[in-house]
Protein backbone atom coordinates (compact mmCIF):
# COMPACT_ATOMS: atom_id res chain seq x y z
CA UNK A 1 128.04 45.18 -7.97
CA UNK A 2 127.31 48.96 -7.23
CA UNK A 3 125.49 51.89 -8.85
CA UNK A 4 127.42 53.62 -10.41
CA UNK A 5 129.45 50.34 -13.09
CA UNK A 6 125.47 49.23 -12.92
CA UNK A 7 124.50 52.63 -14.83
CA UNK A 8 128.08 52.69 -16.60
CA UNK A 9 128.76 49.75 -17.74
CA UNK A 10 125.06 49.13 -20.58
CA UNK A 11 125.46 52.91 -21.78
CA UNK A 12 128.40 52.42 -22.85
CA UNK A 13 127.72 49.49 -25.30
CA UNK A 14 124.78 51.83 -25.99
CA UNK A 15 127.51 53.87 -27.84
CA UNK A 16 127.91 51.14 -30.36
CA UNK A 17 127.16 52.59 -33.39
CA UNK A 18 124.27 50.09 -34.46
CA UNK A 19 123.22 49.81 -30.80
CA UNK A 20 122.89 53.01 -30.68
CA UNK A 21 120.16 53.51 -33.31
CA UNK A 22 118.10 51.14 -31.03
CA UNK A 23 118.43 52.54 -27.51
CA UNK A 24 117.94 56.23 -27.61
CA UNK A 25 116.89 56.80 -24.12
CA UNK A 26 119.61 56.69 -22.32
CA UNK A 27 117.49 57.46 -19.22
CA UNK A 28 115.77 54.51 -19.75
CA UNK A 29 118.85 52.32 -19.90
CA UNK A 30 119.54 54.06 -16.46
CA UNK A 31 116.31 53.95 -14.74
CA UNK A 32 116.50 49.48 -16.20
CA UNK A 33 119.53 49.39 -14.58
CA UNK A 34 118.75 50.45 -11.29
CA UNK A 35 115.35 48.79 -11.46
CA UNK A 36 116.10 45.46 -10.06
CA UNK A 37 118.44 47.40 -6.24
CA UNK A 38 115.32 50.35 -6.30
CA UNK A 39 112.65 47.11 -6.02
CA UNK A 40 114.43 44.54 -4.04
CA UNK A 41 117.16 46.51 -1.16
CA UNK A 42 114.38 48.22 0.60
CA UNK A 43 112.35 46.04 0.36
CA UNK A 44 115.59 43.44 2.35
CA UNK A 45 115.99 46.46 4.64
CA UNK A 46 111.94 46.59 6.31
CA UNK A 47 112.30 43.04 6.39
CA UNK A 48 110.53 41.72 3.25
CA UNK A 49 113.27 39.57 1.27
CA UNK A 50 116.21 39.14 0.91
CA UNK A 51 118.09 42.14 -1.62
CA UNK A 52 117.88 39.86 -4.36
CA UNK A 53 114.78 38.50 -5.03
CA UNK A 54 111.50 37.93 -7.43
CA UNK A 55 113.09 41.86 -9.44
CA UNK A 56 116.42 39.72 -9.79
CA UNK A 57 115.13 37.63 -11.76
CA UNK A 58 114.09 36.84 -15.95
CA UNK A 59 110.38 36.10 -14.89
CA UNK A 60 110.06 39.77 -13.97
CA UNK A 61 112.05 41.26 -15.89
CA UNK A 62 109.98 39.78 -19.04
CA UNK A 63 106.99 41.23 -17.00
CA UNK A 64 107.98 44.54 -16.95
CA UNK A 65 109.19 44.20 -20.46
CA UNK A 66 105.28 42.86 -21.34
CA UNK A 67 103.70 45.51 -19.46
CA UNK A 68 106.04 48.63 -20.92
CA UNK A 69 105.25 47.36 -24.51
CA UNK A 70 101.57 47.67 -24.43
CA UNK A 71 101.20 50.40 -21.75
CA UNK A 72 104.15 52.04 -24.86
CA UNK A 73 101.70 50.81 -27.72
CA UNK A 74 104.61 48.68 -29.08
CA UNK A 75 106.89 51.66 -28.77
CA UNK A 76 110.06 49.10 -28.74
CA UNK A 77 112.77 51.34 -27.94
CA UNK A 78 110.74 52.57 -25.21
CA UNK A 79 110.61 49.08 -23.89
CA UNK A 80 114.36 47.95 -25.01
CA UNK A 81 115.98 49.68 -23.40
CA UNK A 82 114.35 49.84 -20.48
CA UNK A 83 115.05 45.63 -20.85
CA UNK A 84 119.28 46.78 -21.71
CA UNK A 85 119.17 48.41 -18.33
CA UNK A 86 118.05 45.62 -16.18
CA UNK A 87 119.13 42.81 -18.19
CA UNK A 88 122.92 44.29 -17.68
CA UNK A 89 121.98 44.21 -14.20
CA UNK A 90 121.22 40.62 -14.06
CA UNK A 91 124.59 39.92 -15.59
CA UNK A 92 126.53 42.34 -13.45
CA UNK A 93 124.68 40.38 -10.12
CA UNK A 94 125.48 37.41 -11.26
CA UNK A 95 125.66 33.95 -9.79
CA UNK A 96 124.02 35.64 -6.64
CA UNK A 97 120.94 36.47 -7.89
CA UNK A 98 117.32 34.26 -8.57
CA UNK A 99 117.75 34.20 -12.17
CA UNK A 100 114.39 31.65 -12.99
CA UNK A 101 112.69 31.81 -9.63
CA UNK A 102 110.00 31.56 -8.75
CA UNK A 103 111.19 28.32 -10.97
CA UNK A 104 113.68 27.06 -9.38
CA UNK A 105 114.20 28.33 -4.86
CA UNK A 106 117.02 30.07 -3.42
CA UNK A 107 119.24 29.93 -0.90
CA UNK A 108 120.61 33.13 0.46
CA UNK A 109 122.27 34.64 3.14
CA UNK A 110 120.68 36.85 5.64
CA UNK A 111 122.84 39.57 6.42
CA UNK A 112 121.94 41.18 9.89
CA UNK A 113 123.20 44.21 9.87
CA UNK A 114 123.23 44.95 5.57
CA UNK A 115 124.14 48.72 5.34
CA UNK A 116 126.89 47.88 7.55
CA UNK A 117 128.31 44.73 5.31
CA UNK A 118 127.06 46.66 1.71
CA UNK A 119 129.28 49.55 3.19
CA UNK A 120 132.26 47.50 4.48
CA UNK A 121 132.09 45.63 0.89
CA UNK A 122 132.35 48.87 -0.85
CA UNK A 123 135.66 49.98 0.82
CA UNK A 124 137.01 46.05 1.56
CA UNK A 125 136.27 44.23 -1.76
CA UNK A 126 138.69 45.08 -4.68
CA UNK A 127 136.58 43.87 -7.40
CA UNK A 128 133.69 46.42 -5.79
CA UNK A 129 136.79 49.18 -5.95
CA UNK A 130 138.00 48.22 -9.25
CA UNK A 131 134.22 48.33 -10.79
CA UNK A 132 132.72 51.59 -9.51
CA UNK A 133 136.96 52.96 -10.50
CA UNK A 134 136.19 51.65 -13.94
CA UNK A 135 132.32 53.03 -13.89
CA UNK A 136 133.49 56.07 -13.14
CA UNK A 137 136.07 56.22 -15.92
CA UNK A 138 133.16 55.60 -17.84
CA UNK A 139 130.88 57.67 -17.07
CA UNK A 140 133.59 60.81 -17.59
CA UNK A 141 134.07 59.06 -21.38
CA UNK A 142 130.53 59.64 -21.79
CA UNK A 143 130.29 63.16 -20.66
CA UNK A 144 133.70 64.20 -22.51
CA UNK A 145 133.23 62.76 -25.69
CA UNK A 146 129.67 63.90 -26.02
CA UNK A 147 130.70 67.17 -24.35
CA UNK A 148 128.27 67.74 -21.70
CA UNK A 149 129.26 69.58 -19.93
CA UNK A 150 126.06 72.10 -19.45
CA UNK A 151 122.60 70.85 -18.01
CA UNK A 152 120.82 70.87 -21.22
CA UNK A 153 123.20 68.92 -23.38
CA UNK A 154 123.14 66.97 -20.26
CA UNK A 155 119.28 66.31 -20.92
CA UNK A 156 119.10 65.82 -24.32
CA UNK A 157 121.41 62.99 -23.88
CA UNK A 158 119.81 61.51 -21.14
CA UNK A 159 116.74 62.02 -23.38
CA UNK A 160 118.41 60.06 -25.98
CA UNK A 161 118.51 63.79 -28.40
CA UNK A 162 119.37 62.37 -31.98
CA UNK A 163 121.68 65.57 -31.97
CA UNK A 164 123.40 64.55 -29.69
CA UNK A 165 123.88 60.39 -29.75
CA UNK A 166 124.71 61.95 -33.84
CA UNK A 167 128.78 63.27 -32.58
CA UNK A 168 130.97 61.11 -32.87
């Protein structure tokens, strides 16, 4: 999966009315949705990993959730919002992730030129193209539904402002 769908799917999920009350911080959902790749991809490019390493595991998510929960003094809204994004990321990357690492060893294909490979996949894989187009549609839907036409409204939405989230 690629960037846009990783962000769009947990955001649209968090628009479900009962879920919207729990997962208000959209920025934390977005960070959670991107965090596994923000950690593993640079390490891979530096030759220190396989592109989908430890941050794509349940153990990493559990440890990060605990650290965030404790450091936020038990604030479930913060820790659960980040958790939601990360869980969606892992689900979207299945089956090619080390979900139970380090308890089960995983062998991955090592790409010689990963950037070229990622770009080629982005433009030639119908699933990648379709998911990114779907992600763009979801993001446009969210922008229109919440009338996020101005920077201030957009920032309120990301912060989880009740005035924005209670619309519709």
